[in-house]
mmCIF file of C-alpha atoms and ligand atoms in Angstrom:
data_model
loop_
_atom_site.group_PDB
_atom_site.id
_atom_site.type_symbol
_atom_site.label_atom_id
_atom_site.label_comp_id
_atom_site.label_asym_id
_atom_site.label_seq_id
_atom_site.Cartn_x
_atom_site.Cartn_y
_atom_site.Cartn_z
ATOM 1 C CA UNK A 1 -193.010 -10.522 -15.305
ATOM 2 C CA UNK A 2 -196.715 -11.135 -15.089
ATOM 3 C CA UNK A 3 -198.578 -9.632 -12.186
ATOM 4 C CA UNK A 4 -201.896 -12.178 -12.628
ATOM 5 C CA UNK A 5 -204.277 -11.305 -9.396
ATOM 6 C CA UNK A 6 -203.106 -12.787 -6.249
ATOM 7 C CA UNK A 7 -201.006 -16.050 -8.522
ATOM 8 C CA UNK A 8 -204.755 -17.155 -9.193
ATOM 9 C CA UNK A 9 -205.021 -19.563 -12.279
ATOM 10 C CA UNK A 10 -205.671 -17.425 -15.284
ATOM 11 C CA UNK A 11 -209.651 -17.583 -16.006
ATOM 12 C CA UNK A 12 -211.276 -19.067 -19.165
ATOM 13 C CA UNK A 13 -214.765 -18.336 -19.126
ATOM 14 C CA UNK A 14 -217.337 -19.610 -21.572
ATOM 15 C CA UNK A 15 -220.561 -17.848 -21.692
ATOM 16 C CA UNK A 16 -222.595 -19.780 -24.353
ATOM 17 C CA UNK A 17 -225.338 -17.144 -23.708
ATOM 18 C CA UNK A 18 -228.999 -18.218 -25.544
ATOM 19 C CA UNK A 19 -227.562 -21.248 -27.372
ATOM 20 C CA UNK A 20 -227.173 -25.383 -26.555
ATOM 21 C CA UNK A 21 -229.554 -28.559 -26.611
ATOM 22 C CA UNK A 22 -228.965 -31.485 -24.489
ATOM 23 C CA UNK A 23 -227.163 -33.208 -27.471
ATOM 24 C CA UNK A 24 -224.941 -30.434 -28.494
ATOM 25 C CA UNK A 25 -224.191 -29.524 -24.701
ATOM 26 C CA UNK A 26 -223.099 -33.378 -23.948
ATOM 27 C CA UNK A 27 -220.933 -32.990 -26.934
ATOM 28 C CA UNK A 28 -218.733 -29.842 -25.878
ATOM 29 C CA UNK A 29 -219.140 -30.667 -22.169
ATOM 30 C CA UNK A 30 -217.553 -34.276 -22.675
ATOM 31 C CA UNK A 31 -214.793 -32.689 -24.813
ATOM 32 C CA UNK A 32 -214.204 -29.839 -21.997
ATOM 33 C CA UNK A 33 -214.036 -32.271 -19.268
ATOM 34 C CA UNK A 34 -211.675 -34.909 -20.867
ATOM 35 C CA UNK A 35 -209.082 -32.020 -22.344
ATOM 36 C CA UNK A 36 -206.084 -32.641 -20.209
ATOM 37 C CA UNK A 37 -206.168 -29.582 -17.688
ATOM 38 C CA UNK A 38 -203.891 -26.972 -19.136
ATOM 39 C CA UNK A 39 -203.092 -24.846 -15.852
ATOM 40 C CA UNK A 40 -206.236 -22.310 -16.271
ATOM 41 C CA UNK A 41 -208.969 -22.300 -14.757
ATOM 42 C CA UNK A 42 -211.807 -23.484 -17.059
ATOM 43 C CA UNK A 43 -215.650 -22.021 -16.331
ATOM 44 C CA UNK A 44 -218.582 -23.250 -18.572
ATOM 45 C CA UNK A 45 -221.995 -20.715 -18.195
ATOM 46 C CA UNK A 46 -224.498 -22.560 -20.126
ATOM 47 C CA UNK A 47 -228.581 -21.577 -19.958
ATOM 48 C CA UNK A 48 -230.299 -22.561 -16.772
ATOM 49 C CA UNK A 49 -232.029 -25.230 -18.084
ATOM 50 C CA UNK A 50 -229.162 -27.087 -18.610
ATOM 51 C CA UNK A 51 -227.130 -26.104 -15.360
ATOM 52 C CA UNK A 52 -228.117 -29.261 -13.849
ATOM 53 C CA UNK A 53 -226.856 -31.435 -17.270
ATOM 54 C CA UNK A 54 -223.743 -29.888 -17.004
ATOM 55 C CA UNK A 55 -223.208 -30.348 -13.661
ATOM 56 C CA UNK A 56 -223.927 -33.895 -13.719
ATOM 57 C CA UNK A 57 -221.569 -34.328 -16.712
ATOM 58 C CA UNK A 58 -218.667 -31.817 -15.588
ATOM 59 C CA UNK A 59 -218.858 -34.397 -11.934
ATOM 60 C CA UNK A 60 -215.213 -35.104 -11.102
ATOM 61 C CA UNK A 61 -213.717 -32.972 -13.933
ATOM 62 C CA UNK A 62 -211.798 -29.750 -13.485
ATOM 63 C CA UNK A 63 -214.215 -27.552 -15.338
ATOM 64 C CA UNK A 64 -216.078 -25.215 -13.608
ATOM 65 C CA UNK A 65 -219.814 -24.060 -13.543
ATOM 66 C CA UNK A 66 -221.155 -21.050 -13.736
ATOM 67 C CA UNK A 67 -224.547 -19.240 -14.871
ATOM 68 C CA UNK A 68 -225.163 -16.337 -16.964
ATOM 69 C CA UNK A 69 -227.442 -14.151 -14.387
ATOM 70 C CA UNK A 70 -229.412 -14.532 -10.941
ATOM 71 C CA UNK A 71 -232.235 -12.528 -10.046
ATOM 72 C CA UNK A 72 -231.800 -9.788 -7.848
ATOM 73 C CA UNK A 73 -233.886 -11.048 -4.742
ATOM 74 C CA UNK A 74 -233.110 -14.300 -3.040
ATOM 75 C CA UNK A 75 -236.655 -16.001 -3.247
ATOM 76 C CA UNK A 76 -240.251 -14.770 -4.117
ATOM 77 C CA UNK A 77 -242.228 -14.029 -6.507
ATOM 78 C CA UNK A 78 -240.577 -12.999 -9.299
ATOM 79 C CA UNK A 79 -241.717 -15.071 -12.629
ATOM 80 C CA UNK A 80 -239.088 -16.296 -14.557
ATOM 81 C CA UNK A 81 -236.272 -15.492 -12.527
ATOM 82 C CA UNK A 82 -233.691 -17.853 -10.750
ATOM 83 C CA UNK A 83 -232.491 -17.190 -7.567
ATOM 84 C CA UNK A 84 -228.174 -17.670 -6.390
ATOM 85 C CA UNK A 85 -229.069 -20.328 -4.059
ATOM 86 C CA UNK A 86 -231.029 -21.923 -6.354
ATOM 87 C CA UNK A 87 -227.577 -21.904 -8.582
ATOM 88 C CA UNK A 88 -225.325 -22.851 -6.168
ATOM 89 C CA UNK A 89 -227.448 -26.199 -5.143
ATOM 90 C CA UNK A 90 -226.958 -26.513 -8.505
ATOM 91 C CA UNK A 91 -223.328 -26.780 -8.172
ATOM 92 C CA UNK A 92 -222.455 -23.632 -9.971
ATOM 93 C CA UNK A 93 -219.126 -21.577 -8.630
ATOM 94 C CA UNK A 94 -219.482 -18.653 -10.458
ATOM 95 C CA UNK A 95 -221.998 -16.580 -12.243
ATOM 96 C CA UNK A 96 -221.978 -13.686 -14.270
ATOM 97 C CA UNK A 97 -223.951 -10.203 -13.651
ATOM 98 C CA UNK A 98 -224.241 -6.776 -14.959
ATOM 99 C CA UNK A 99 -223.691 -8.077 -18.801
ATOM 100 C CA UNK A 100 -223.754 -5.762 -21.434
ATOM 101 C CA UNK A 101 -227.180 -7.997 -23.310
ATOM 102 C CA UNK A 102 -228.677 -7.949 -19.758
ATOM 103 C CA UNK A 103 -228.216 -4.439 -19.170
ATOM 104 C CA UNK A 104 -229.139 -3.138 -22.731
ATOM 105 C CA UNK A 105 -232.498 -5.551 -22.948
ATOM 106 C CA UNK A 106 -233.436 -6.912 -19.437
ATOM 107 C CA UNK A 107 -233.266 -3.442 -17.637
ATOM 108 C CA UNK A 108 -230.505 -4.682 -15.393
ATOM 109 C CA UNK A 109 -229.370 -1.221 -14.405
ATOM 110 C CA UNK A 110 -226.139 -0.595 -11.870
ATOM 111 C CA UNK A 111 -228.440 -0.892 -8.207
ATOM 112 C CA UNK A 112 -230.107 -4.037 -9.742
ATOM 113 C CA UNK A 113 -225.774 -5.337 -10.947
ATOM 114 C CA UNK A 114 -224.980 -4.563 -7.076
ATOM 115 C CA UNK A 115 -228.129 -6.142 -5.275
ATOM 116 C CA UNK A 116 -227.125 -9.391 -7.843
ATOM 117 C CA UNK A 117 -223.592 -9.120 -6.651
ATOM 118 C CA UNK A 118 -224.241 -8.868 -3.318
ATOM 119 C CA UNK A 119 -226.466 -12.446 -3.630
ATOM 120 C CA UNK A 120 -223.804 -14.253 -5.423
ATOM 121 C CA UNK A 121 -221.058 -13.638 -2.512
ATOM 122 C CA UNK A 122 -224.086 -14.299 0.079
ATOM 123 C CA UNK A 123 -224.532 -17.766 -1.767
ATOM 124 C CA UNK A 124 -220.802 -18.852 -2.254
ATOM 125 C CA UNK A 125 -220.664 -17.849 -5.872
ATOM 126 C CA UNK A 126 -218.020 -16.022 -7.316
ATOM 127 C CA UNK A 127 -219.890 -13.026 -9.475
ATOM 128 C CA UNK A 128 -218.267 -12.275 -12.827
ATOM 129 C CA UNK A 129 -219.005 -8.846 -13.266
ATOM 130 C CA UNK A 130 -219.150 -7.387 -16.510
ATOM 131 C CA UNK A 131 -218.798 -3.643 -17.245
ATOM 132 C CA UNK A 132 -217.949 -1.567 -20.981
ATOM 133 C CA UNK A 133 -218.742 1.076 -22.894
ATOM 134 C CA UNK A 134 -220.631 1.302 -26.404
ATOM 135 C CA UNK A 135 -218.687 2.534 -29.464
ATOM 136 C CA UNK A 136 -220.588 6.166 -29.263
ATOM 137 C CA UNK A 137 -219.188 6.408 -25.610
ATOM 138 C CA UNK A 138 -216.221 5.438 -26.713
ATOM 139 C CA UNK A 139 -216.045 7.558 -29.867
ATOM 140 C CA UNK A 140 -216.846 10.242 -27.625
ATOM 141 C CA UNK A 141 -214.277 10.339 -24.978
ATOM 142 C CA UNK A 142 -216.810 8.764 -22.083
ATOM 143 C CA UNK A 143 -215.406 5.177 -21.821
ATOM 144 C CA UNK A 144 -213.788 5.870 -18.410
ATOM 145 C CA UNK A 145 -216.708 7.640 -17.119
ATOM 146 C CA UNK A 146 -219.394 4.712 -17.703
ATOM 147 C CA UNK A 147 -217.053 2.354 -16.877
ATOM 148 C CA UNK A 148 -215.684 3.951 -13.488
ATOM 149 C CA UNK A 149 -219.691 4.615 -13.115
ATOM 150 C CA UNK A 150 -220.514 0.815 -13.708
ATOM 151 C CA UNK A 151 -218.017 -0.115 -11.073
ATOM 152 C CA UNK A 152 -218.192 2.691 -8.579
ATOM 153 C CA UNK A 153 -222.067 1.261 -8.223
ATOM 154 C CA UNK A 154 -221.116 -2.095 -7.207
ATOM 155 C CA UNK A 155 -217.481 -1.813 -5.145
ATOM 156 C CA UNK A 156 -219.280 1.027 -3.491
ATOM 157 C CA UNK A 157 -221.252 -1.804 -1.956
ATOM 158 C CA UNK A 158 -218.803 -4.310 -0.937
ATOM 159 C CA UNK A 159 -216.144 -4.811 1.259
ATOM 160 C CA UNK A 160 -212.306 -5.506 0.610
ATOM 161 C CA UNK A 161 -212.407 -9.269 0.935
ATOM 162 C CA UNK A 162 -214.891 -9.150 -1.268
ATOM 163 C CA UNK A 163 -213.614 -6.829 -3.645
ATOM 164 C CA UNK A 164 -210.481 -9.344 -3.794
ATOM 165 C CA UNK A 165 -212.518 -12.347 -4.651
ATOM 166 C CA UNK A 166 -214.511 -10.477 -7.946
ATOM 167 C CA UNK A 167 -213.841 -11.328 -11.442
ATOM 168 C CA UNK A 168 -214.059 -8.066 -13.797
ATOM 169 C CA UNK A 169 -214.325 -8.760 -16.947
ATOM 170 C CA UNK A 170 -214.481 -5.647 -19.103
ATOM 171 C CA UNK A 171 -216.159 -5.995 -22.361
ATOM 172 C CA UNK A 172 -216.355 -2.866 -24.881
ATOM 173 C CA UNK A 173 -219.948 -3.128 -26.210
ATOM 174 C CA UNK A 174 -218.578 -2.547 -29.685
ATOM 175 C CA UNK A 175 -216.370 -5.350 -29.706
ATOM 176 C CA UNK A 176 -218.883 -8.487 -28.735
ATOM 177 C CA UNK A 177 -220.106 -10.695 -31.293
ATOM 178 C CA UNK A 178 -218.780 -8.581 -33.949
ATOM 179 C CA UNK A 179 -215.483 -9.535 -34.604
ATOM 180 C CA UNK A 180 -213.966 -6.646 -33.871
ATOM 181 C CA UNK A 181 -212.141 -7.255 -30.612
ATOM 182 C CA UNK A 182 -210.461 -4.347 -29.145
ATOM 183 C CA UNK A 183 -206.485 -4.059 -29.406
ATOM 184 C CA UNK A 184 -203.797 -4.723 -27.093
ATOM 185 C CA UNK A 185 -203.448 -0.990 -25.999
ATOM 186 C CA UNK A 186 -207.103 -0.685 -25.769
ATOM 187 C CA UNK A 187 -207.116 -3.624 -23.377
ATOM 188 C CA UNK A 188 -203.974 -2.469 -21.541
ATOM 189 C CA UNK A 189 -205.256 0.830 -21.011
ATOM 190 C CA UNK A 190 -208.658 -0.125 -20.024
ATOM 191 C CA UNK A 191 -207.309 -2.829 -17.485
ATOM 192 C CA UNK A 192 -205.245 -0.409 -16.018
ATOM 193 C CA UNK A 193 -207.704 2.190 -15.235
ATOM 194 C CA UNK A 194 -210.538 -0.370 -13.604
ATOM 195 C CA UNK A 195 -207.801 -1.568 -11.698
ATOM 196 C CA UNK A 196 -207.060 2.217 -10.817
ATOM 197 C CA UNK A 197 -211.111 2.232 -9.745
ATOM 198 C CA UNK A 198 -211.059 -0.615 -7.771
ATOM 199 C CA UNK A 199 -207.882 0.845 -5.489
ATOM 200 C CA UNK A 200 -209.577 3.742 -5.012
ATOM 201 C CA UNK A 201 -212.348 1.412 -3.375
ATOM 202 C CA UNK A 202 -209.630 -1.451 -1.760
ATOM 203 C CA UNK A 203 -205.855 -0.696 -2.584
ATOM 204 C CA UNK A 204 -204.781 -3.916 -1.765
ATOM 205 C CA UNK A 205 -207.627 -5.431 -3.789
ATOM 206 C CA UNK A 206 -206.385 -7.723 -6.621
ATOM 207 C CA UNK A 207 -209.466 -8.984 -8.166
ATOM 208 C CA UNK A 208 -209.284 -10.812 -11.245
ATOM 209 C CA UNK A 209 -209.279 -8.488 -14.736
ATOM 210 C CA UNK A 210 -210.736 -10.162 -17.989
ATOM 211 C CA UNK A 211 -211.187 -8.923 -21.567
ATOM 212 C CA UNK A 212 -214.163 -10.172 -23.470
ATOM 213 C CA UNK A 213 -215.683 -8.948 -26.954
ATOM 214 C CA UNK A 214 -214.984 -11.295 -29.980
ATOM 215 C CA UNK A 215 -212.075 -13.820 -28.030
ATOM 216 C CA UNK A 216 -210.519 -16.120 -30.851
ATOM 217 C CA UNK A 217 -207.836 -18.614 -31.035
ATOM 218 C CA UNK A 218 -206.072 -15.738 -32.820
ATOM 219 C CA UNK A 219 -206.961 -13.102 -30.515
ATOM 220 C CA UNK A 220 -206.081 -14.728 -27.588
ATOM 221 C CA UNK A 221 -202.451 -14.946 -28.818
ATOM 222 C CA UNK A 222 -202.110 -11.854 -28.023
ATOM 223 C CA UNK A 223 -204.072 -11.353 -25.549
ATOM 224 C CA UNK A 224 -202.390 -13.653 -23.312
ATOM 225 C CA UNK A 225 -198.753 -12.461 -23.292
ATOM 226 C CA UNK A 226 -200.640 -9.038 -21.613
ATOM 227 C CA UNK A 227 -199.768 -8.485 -17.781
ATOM 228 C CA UNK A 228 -202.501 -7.299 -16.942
ATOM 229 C CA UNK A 229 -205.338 -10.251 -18.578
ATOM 230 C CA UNK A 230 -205.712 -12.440 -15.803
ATOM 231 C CA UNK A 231 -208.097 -14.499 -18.135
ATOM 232 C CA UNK A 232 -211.317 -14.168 -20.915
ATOM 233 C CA UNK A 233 -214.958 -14.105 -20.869
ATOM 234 C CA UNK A 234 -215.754 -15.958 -24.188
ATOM 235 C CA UNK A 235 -219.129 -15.792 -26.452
ATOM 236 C CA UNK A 236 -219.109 -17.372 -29.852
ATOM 237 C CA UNK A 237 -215.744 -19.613 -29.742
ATOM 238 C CA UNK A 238 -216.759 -20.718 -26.306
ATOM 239 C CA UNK A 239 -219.497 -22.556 -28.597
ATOM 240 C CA UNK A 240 -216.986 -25.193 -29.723
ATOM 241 C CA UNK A 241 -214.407 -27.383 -27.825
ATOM 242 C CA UNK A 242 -211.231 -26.880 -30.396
ATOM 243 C CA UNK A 243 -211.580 -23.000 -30.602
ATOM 244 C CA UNK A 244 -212.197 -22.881 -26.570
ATOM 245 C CA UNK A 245 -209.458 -25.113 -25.865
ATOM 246 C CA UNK A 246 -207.180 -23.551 -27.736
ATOM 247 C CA UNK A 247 -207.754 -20.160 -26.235
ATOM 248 C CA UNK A 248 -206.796 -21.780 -23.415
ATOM 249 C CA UNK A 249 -203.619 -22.968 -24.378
ATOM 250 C CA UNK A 250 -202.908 -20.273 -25.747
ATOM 251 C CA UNK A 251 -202.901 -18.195 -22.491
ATOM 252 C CA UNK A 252 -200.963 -21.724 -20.448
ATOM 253 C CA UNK A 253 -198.263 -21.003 -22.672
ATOM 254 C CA UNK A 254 -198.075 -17.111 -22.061
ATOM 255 C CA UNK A 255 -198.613 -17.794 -18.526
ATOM 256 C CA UNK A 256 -195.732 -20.528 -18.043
ATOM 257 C CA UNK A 257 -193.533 -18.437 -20.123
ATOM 258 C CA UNK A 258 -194.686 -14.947 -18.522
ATOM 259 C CA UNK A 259 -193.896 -16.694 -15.063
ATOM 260 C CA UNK A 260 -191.275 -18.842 -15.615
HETATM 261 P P1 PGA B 1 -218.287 -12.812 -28.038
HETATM 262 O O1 PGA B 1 -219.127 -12.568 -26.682
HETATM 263 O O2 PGA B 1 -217.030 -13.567 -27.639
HETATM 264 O O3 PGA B 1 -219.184 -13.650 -28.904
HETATM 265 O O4 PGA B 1 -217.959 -11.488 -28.601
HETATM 266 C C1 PGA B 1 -218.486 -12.203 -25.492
HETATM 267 C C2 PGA B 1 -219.505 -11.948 -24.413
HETATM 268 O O5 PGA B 1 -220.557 -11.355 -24.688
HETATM 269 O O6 PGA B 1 -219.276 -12.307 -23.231
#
């Protein structure tokens, strides 16, 4: 019954955006690593201080490492930013671009989402890229525009292998860190028309679809009988072991049911 992109392992992706300290980060990343792997794949995006922490204390595990951002230019002299290579020496696999925080506050606009895109495949990483509409655009009938504008900007700019290997994750503005996730039909619908944008770029393109925007325990028990969720992109709950484990169960048990 399920359709998940290409049989890939349902994603589980915690972005722990500003938050962590070296003892609170050993904590969750010892729990993450010793959970008994559940069939998903499990992807940890702490800050960039601590990339290097996690990676030496994910070693061996099944968990995944990812950042939050890369700058937009491979080296040089640009203060403050960090570079893909630099992230993938680090032993990251995937990292996120084009957030909604990073677009709203660091001027990360859609040519600046594609040249970061670009990087990540050039480096090995897998980009998580993250597209949505605020509730005004939404309230106003323009969700499908921004977010068909949002992607036409970067899968303009890539090939179909490439295309194939992206993780979307679409995240209405309106429904991250406020609780108010969006609902099943909302996520259905939206799903369905990025993956209408990206055939109209690649039609045999299956890249992986998440939903993000206030991803609970709760939430994701419905969220993970849904076709076409191929995985999460998780803020708050990603902050603690229990409530990101048990999204993941949650969507091992829709997925082993879903597929038999
Ligand atoms: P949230 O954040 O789960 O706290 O809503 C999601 C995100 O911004 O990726």
């Amino acid at each position: 019954m399920a359709n998940h992109a290409n049989n890939r392992p349902r994603l589980i992706v915690g972005n722990w955006k500003m938050n962590g300290s070296l003892a609170a980060n050993a904590a969750l990343l010892d729990a993450l690593a010793q959970a008994p792997a559940a069939g998903c794949a499990r992807v940890v995006c702490p800050p960039f201080p601590y990339l290097a922490q996690a990676a030496t204390l994910l070693a061996g595990s099944e968990v995944a490492l990812g950042a939050q951002n890369c700058g937009h230019a491979a080296a040089g002299a640009y203060t403050g930013e960090v570079a893909a290579p630099m992230l993938a020496e680090l032993g990251c696999r995937y990292v996120i671009v084009g957030h909604s925080e990073r677009r709203a506050m660091f001027g990360d606009d859609d040519a600046r989402v594609a040249a970061k895109t670009a990087l990540a495949f050039e480096h090995g990483l897998t980009p998580i890229l993250c597209v949505g509409e605020t509730l005004a655009q939404y309230e106003a009938g323009q969700a499908t525009a921004v977010i068909d504008g949002q992607l036409d900007a970067v899968l303009g700019t890539l090939d179909a292998g490439r295309i194939d290997r992206l993780v979307i994750a679409y995240e209405p503005i309106w429904a991250i860190g406020t609780g108010r996730s969006a609902s099943a039909e909302q996520v259905d619908a939206a799903l369905e028309r990025i993956a209408a944008a990206v055939a109209r770029h690649a039609a045999s393109a299956r890249p992986q679809l998440l939903y993000g925007g206030s991803v609970t325990a709760a939430t994701a028990q419905w969220l993970a009988p849904l076709a076409r969720v191929d995985g999460v992109l998780v803020g708050g709950a990603s902050l603690q072991a229990e409530a990101f484990l048990a999204i993941e169960q949650a969507f091992a048990a829709a997925g082993q049911t879903a597929r038999g």
